[in-house]
CSV table of C-alpha atoms in Angstrom, one decimal:
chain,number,residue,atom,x,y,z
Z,1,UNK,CA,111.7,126.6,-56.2
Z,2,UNK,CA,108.9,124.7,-58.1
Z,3,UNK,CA,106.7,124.6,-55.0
Z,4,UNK,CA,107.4,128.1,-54.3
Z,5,UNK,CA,106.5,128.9,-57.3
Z,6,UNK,CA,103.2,127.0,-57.9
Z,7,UNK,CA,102.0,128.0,-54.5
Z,8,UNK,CA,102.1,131.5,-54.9
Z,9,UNK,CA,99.0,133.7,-54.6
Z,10,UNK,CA,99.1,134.7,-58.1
Z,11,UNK,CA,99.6,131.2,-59.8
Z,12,UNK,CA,96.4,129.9,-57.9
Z,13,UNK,CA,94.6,133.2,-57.8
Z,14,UNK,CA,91.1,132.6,-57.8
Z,15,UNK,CA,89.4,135.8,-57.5
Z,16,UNK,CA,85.8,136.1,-57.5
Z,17,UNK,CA,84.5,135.6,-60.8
Z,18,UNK,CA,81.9,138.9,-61.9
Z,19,UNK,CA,78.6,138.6,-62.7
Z,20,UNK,CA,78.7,138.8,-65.9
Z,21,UNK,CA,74.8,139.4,-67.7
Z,22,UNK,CA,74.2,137.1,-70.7
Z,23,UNK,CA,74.3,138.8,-74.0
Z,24,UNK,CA,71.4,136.8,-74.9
Z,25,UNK,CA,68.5,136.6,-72.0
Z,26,UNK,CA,66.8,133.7,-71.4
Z,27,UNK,CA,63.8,134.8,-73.1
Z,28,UNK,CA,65.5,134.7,-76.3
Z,29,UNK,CA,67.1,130.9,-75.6
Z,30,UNK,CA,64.7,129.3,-77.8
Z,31,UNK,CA,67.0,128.9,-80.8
Z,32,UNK,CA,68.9,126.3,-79.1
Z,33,UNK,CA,65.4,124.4,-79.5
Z,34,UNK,CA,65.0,125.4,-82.9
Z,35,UNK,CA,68.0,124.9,-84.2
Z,36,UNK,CA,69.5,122.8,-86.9
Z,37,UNK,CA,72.4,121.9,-84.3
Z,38,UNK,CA,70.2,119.7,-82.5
Z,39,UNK,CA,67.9,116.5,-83.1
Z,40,UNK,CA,65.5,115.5,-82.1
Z,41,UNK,CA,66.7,113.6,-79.5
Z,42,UNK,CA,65.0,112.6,-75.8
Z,43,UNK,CA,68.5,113.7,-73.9
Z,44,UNK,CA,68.2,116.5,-71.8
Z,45,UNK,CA,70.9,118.2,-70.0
Z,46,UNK,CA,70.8,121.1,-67.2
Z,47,UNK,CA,73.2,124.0,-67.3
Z,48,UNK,CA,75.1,123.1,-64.3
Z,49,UNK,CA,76.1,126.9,-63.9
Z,50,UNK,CA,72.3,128.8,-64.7
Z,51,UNK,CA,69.8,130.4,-63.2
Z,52,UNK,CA,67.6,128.2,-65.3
Z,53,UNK,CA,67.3,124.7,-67.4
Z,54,UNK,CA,67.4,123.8,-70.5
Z,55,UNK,CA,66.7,120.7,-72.5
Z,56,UNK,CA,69.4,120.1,-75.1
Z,57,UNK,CA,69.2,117.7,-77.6
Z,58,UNK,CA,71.8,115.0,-79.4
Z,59,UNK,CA,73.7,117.3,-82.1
Z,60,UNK,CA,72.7,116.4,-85.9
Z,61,UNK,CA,74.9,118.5,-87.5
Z,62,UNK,CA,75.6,117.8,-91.4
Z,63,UNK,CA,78.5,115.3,-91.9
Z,64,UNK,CA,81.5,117.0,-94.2
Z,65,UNK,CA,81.8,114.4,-97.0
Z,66,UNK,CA,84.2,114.2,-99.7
Z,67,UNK,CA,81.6,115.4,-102.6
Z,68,UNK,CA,80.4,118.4,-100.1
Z,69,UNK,CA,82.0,121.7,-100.0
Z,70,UNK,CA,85.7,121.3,-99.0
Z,71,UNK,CA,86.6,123.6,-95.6
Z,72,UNK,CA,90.4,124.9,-95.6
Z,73,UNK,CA,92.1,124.8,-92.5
Z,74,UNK,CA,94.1,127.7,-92.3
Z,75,UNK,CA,97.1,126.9,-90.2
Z,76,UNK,CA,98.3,129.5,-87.8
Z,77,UNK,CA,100.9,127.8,-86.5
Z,78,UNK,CA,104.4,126.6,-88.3
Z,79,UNK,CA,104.2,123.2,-89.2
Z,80,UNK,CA,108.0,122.5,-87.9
Z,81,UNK,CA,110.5,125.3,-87.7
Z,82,UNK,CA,114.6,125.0,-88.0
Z,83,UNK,CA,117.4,125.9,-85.6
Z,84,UNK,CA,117.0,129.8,-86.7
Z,85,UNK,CA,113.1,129.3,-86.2
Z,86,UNK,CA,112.2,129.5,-89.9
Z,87,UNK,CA,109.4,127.5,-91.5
Z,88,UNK,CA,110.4,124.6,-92.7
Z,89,UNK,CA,108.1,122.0,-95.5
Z,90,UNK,CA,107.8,118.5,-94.4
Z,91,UNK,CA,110.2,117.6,-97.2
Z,92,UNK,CA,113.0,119.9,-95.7
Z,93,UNK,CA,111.7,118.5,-92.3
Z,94,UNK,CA,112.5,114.5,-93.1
Z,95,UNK,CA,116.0,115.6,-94.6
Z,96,UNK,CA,116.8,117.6,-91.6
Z,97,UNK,CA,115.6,115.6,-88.8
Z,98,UNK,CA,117.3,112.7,-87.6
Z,99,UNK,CA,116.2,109.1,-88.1
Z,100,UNK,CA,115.0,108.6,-84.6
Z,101,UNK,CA,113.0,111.7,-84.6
Z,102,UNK,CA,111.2,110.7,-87.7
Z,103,UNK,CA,110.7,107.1,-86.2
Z,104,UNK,CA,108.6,109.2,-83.3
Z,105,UNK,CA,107.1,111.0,-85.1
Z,106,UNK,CA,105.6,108.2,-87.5
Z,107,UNK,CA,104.6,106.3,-84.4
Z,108,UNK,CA,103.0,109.2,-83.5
Z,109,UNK,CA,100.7,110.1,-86.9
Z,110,UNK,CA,99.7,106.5,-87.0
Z,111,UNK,CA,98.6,106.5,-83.2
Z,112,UNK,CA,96.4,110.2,-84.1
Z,113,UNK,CA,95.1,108.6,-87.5
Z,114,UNK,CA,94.2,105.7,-86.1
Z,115,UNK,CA,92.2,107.3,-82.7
Z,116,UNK,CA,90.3,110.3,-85.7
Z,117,UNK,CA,89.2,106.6,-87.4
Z,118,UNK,CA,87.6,105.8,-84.2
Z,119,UNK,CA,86.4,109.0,-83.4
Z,120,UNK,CA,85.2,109.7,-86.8
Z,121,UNK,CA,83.2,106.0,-86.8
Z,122,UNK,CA,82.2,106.5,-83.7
Z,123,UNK,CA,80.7,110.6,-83.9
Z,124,UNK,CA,80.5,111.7,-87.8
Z,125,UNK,CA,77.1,113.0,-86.5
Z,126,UNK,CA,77.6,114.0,-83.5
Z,127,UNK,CA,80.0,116.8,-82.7
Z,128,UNK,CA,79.3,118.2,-79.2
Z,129,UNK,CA,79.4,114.3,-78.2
Z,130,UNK,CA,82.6,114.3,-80.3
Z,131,UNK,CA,83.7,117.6,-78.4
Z,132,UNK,CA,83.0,116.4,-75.3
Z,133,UNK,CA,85.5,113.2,-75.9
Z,134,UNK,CA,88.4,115.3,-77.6
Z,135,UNK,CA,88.1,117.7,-74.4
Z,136,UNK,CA,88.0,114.9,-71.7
Z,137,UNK,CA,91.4,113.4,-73.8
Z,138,UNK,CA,93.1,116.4,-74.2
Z,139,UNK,CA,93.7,117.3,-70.5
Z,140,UNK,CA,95.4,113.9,-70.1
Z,141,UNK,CA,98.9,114.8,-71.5
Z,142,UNK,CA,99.0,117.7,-69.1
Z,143,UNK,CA,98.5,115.6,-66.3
Z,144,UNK,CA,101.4,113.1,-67.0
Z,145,UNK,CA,104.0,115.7,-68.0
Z,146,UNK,CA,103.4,117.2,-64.6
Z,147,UNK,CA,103.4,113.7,-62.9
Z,148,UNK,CA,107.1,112.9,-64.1
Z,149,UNK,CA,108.1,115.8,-63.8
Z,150,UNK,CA,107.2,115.9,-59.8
Z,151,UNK,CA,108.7,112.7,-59.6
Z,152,UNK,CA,112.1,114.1,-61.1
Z,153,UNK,CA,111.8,116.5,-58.4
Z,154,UNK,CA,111.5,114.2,-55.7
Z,155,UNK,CA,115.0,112.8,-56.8
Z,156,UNK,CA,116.7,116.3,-57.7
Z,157,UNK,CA,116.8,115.5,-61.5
Z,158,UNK,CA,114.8,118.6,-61.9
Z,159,UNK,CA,114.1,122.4,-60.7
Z,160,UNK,CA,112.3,124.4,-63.7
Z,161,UNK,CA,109.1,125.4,-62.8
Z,162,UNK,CA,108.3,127.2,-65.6
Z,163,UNK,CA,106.8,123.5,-67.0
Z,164,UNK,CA,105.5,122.6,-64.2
Z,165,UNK,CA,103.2,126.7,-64.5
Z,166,UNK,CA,102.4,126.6,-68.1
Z,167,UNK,CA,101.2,122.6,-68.3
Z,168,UNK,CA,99.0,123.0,-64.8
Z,169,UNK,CA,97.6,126.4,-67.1
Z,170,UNK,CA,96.7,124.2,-70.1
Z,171,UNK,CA,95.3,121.5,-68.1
Z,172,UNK,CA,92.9,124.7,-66.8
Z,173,UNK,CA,92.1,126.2,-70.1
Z,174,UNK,CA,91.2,122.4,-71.3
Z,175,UNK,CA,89.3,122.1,-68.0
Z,176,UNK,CA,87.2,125.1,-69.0
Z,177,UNK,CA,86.8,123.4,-72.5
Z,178,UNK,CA,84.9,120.3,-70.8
Z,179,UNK,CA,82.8,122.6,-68.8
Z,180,UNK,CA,81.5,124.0,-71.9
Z,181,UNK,CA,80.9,120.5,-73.7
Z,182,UNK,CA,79.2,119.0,-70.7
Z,183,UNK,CA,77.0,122.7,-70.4
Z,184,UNK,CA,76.0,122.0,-74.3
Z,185,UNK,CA,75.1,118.0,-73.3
Z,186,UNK,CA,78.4,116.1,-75.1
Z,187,UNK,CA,78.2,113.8,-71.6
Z,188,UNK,CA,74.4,113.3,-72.4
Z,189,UNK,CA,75.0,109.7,-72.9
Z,190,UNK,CA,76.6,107.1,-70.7
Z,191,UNK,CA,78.2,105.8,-73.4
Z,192,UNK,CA,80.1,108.6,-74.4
Z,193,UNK,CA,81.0,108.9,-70.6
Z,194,UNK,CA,82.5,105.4,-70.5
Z,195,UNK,CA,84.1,105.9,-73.5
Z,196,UNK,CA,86.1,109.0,-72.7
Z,197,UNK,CA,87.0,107.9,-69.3
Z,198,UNK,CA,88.2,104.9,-70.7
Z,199,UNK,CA,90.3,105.9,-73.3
Z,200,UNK,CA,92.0,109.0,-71.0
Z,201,UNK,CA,92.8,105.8,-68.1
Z,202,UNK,CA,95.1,104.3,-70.9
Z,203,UNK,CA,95.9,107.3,-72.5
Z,204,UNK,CA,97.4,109.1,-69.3
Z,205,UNK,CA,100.0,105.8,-68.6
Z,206,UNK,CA,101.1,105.6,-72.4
Z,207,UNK,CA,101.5,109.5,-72.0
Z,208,UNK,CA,103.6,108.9,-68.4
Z,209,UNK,CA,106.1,106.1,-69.9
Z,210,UNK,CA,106.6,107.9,-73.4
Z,211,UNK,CA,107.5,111.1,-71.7
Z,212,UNK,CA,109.6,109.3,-69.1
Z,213,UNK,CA,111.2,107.5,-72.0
Z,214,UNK,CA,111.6,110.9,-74.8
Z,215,UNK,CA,109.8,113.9,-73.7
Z,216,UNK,CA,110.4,115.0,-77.4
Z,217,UNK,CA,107.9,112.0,-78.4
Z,218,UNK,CA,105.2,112.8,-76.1
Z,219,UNK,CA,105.3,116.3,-76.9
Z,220,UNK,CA,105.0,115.8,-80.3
Z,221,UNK,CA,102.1,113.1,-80.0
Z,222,UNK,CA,100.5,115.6,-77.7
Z,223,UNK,CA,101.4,118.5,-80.5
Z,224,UNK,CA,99.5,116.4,-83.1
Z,225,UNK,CA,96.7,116.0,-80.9
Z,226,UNK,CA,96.0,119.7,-80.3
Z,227,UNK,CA,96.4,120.2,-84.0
Z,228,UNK,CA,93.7,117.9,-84.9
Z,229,UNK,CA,91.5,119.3,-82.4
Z,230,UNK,CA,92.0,122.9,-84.2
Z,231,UNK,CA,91.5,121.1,-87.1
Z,232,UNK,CA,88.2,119.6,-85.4
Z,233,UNK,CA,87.1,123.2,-84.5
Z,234,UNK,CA,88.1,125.0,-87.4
Z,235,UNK,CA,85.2,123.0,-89.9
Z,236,UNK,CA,82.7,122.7,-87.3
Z,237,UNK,CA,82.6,126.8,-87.0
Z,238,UNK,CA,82.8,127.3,-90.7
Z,239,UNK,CA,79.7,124.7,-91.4
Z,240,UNK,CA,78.0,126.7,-88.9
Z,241,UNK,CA,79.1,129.4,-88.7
Z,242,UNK,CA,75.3,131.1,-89.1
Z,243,UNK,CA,73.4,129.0,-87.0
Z,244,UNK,CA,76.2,129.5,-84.3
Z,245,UNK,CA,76.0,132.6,-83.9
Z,246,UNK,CA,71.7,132.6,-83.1
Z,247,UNK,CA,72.8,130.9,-80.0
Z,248,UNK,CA,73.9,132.5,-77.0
Z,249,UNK,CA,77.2,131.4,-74.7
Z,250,UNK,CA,77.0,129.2,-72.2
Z,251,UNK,CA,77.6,130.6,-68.9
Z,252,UNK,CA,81.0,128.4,-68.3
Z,253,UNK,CA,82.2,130.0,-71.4
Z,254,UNK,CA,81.6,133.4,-70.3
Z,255,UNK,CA,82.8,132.8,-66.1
Z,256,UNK,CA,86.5,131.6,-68.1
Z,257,UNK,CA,86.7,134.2,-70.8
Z,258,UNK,CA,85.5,137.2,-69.4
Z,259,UNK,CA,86.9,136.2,-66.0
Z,260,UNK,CA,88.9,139.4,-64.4
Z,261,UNK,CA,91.8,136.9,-63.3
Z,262,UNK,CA,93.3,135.9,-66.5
Z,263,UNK,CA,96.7,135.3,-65.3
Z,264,UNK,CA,96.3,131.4,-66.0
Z,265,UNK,CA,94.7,132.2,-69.0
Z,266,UNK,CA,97.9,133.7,-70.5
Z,267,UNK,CA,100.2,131.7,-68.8
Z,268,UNK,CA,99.6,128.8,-71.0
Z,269,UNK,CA,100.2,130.4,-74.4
Z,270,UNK,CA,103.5,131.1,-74.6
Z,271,UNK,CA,104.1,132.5,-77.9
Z,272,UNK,CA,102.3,135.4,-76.8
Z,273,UNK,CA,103.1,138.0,-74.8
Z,274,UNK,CA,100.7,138.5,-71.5
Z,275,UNK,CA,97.2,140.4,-72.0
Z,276,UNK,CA,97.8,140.7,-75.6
Z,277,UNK,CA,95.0,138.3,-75.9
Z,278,UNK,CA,91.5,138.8,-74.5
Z,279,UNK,CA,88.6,137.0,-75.6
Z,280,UNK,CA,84.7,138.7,-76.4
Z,281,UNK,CA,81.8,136.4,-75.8
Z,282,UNK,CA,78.8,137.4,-77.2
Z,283,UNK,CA,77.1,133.9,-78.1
Z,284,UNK,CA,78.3,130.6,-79.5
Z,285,UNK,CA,79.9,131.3,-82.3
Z,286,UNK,CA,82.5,133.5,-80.3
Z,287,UNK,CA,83.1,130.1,-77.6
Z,288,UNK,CA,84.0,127.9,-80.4
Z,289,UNK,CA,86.3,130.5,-82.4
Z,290,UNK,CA,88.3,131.1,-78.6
Z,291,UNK,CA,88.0,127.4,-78.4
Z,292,UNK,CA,89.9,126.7,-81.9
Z,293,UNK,CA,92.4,129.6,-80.7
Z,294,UNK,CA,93.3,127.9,-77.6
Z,295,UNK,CA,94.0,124.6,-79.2
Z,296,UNK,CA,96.2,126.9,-81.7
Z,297,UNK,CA,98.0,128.1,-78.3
Z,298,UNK,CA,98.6,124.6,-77.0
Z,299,UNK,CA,99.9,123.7,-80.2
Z,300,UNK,CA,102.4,126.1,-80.3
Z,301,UNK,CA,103.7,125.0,-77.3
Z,302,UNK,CA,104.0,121.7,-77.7
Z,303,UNK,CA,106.2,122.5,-81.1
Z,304,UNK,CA,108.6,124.5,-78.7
Z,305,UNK,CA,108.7,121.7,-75.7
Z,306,UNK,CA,110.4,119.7,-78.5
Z,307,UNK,CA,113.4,121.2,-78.0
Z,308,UNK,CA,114.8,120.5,-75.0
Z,309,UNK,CA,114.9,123.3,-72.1
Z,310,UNK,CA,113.0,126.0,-75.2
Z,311,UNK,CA,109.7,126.5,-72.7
Z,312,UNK,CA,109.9,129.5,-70.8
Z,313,UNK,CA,106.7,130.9,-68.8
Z,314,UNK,CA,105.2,133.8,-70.4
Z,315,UNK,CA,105.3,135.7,-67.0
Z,316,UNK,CA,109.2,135.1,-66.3
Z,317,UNK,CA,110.5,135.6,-70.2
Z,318,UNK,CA,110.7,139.0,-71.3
Z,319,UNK,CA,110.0,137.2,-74.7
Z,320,UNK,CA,107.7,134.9,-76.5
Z,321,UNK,CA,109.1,131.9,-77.7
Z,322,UNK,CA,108.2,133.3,-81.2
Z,323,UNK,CA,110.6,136.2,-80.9
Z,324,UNK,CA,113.4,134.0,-79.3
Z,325,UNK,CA,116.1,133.1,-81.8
Z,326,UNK,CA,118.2,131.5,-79.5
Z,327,UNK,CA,116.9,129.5,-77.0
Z,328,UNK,CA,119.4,130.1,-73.5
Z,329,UNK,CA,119.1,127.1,-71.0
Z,330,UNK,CA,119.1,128.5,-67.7
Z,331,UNK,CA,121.5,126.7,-65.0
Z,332,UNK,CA,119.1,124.9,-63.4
Z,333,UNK,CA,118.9,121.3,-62.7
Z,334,UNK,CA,117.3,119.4,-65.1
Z,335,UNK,CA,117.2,116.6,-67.7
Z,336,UNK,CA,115.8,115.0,-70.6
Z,337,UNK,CA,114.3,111.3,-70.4
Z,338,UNK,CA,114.8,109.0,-67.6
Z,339,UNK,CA,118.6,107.9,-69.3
Z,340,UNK,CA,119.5,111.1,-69.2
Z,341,UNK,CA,118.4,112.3,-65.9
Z,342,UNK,CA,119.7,109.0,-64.4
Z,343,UNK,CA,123.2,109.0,-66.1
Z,344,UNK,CA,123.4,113.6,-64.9
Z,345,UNK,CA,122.6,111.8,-61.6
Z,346,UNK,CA,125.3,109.5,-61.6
Z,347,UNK,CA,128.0,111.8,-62.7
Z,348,UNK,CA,126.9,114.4,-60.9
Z,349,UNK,CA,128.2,112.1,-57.3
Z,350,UNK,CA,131.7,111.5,-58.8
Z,351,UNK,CA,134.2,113.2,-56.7
């Protein structure tokens, strides 16, 4: 059923992307020269997808310190929710998880503070470099969920291919996301290259064996890391907002966003209902506030993969998750954790 369902037309639909004309023409490209965004820097970087070139420069954008003016990160996502889907603070959250849960989840805040005290050593002045990085990491998750979760098929632990749809459709959308970064010249340097590819090579087998050992963990190590990267996003617009908005979109931006085919698009937010969300690009500023949305989107649903058999495709639930108070497991086969799926395999031979 999985297969079937991931080779159909419409899941890999790739229809011809439109031209699209830029909403800023190259004669007015200039400001990504000028602007305060960029150094002065000897990099240069050629849109992979233009008619033209340009050269881009390292990013020397003003570092948010603690004396400078404080950004708010407005949270558009529930923190943790309870069994009837209501907010819940952290306070109600330690009393009412179990002490196992909050063991993960500690593990998992000190492995995302500790990674944002690299990142933050490493690119405090450098965000599309920074960007680039995040992006390259973030796909990585995606990858080793659907890895397992192939494997479980190939032993008949599992037949829900409504994971297997929505986390190949984030691993797209944060596809896209590198497009842009490497189209703005984050992978201007070799270092930042090596780096990135370094850290996703460990990152995707620590992902593999905590998901094989509790899914819940790795979803909520993953949910942490999509909430830092809104986070990320969310001051980097707001410092620039101005400047950001004299620059016009790459062309990557505008091929995924405007893109007639958005089928994939939707699939991977699933707290939304399909089509209700579609994008505008009209220059840089607009990439970077649908960038910060998607990481929103992916956070969302990681919080609902926490519970086990909660993620439904947006194209096969009548519902989003949001509007589900009850979450109904459907009958088929699947498990939780390698223990689990071994012990349902077990008992499931008895005659």
């Amino acid at each position: 059923m999985a297969a079937a369902a991931l080779s159909s037309p419409s899941f890999f639909a790739s229809a011809p992307r439109p031209k699209i004309p830029r909403s800023v023409p190259p004669a007015t490209a200039s400001p990504f020269l000028a602007s305060p965004l960029y150094g002065s820097g000897s990099a240069s970087v050629r849109y992979c997808r233009g008619s033209f070139s340009r050269r881009l420069h390292q990013v020397k954008a003003t570092t948010l310190q603690e004396t400078d003016e404080k950004v708010t990160v407005e949270e558009s996502f529930p923190v943790k929710t309870g069994e009837a889907g209501t907010s819940l603070s952290a306070g109600e959250a330690s009393v009412v998880a179990p002490w196992n849960v909050k063991l993960e989840q500690t593990i998992n805040i000190f492995l995302t503070d500790t990674t944002i005290g690299i990142l933050d050593a490493f690119y405090h002045d450098r965000h599309y470099a920074r960007f680039f990085v995040l992006e390259t990491i973030a796909r990585v998750p995606y990858f080793a969920f659907i890895s397992v979760l192939h494997m479980y098929e190939s032993f008949g632990w599992w037949r829900r291919a409504d994971y297997l749809k929505v986390h190949f459709a984030q691993s797209w959308n944060e596809f896209h996301h590198l497009l842009i970064m490497e189209e703005l010249g984050g992978n201007g340097f070799w270092l930042d290259r090596l780096l990135a590819q370094f850290v996703a090579f460990f990152y995707y087998f620590m992902t593999v064996g905590m998901y094989i050992m509790s899914p819940r963990m790795a979803y909520h190590f993953s949910e942490c890391v999509e909430r830092h990267a809104y986070s990320t996003y969310d001051k980097f617009i707001k410092l620039h907002e101005e400047e950001l908005k004299k620059l016009p979109a790459p062309e990557a931006a505008i091929n995924y966003y405007m893109n007639e085919d958005l089928y994939l698009f939707d699939e991977f937010q699933t707290a939304r209902t399909p089509k209700s969300r579609r994008p505008s690009i009209e220059n840089l500023y607009d990439v970077f506030m649908n960038i910060r949305d998607d990481e929103a989107e992916h956070c969302k649903t990681m919080a609902a993969c926490q519970t086990h058999g909660n993620l439904r495709s947006p194209h096969s639930n009548p519902k989003p998750l949001e509007d589900v108070s009850e979450c109904a497991v459907s009958e088929e086969a699947d498990c939780e954790g390698i223990v689990n799926c071994v012990t349902k395999s077990l008992s499931s031979k008895r005659p």
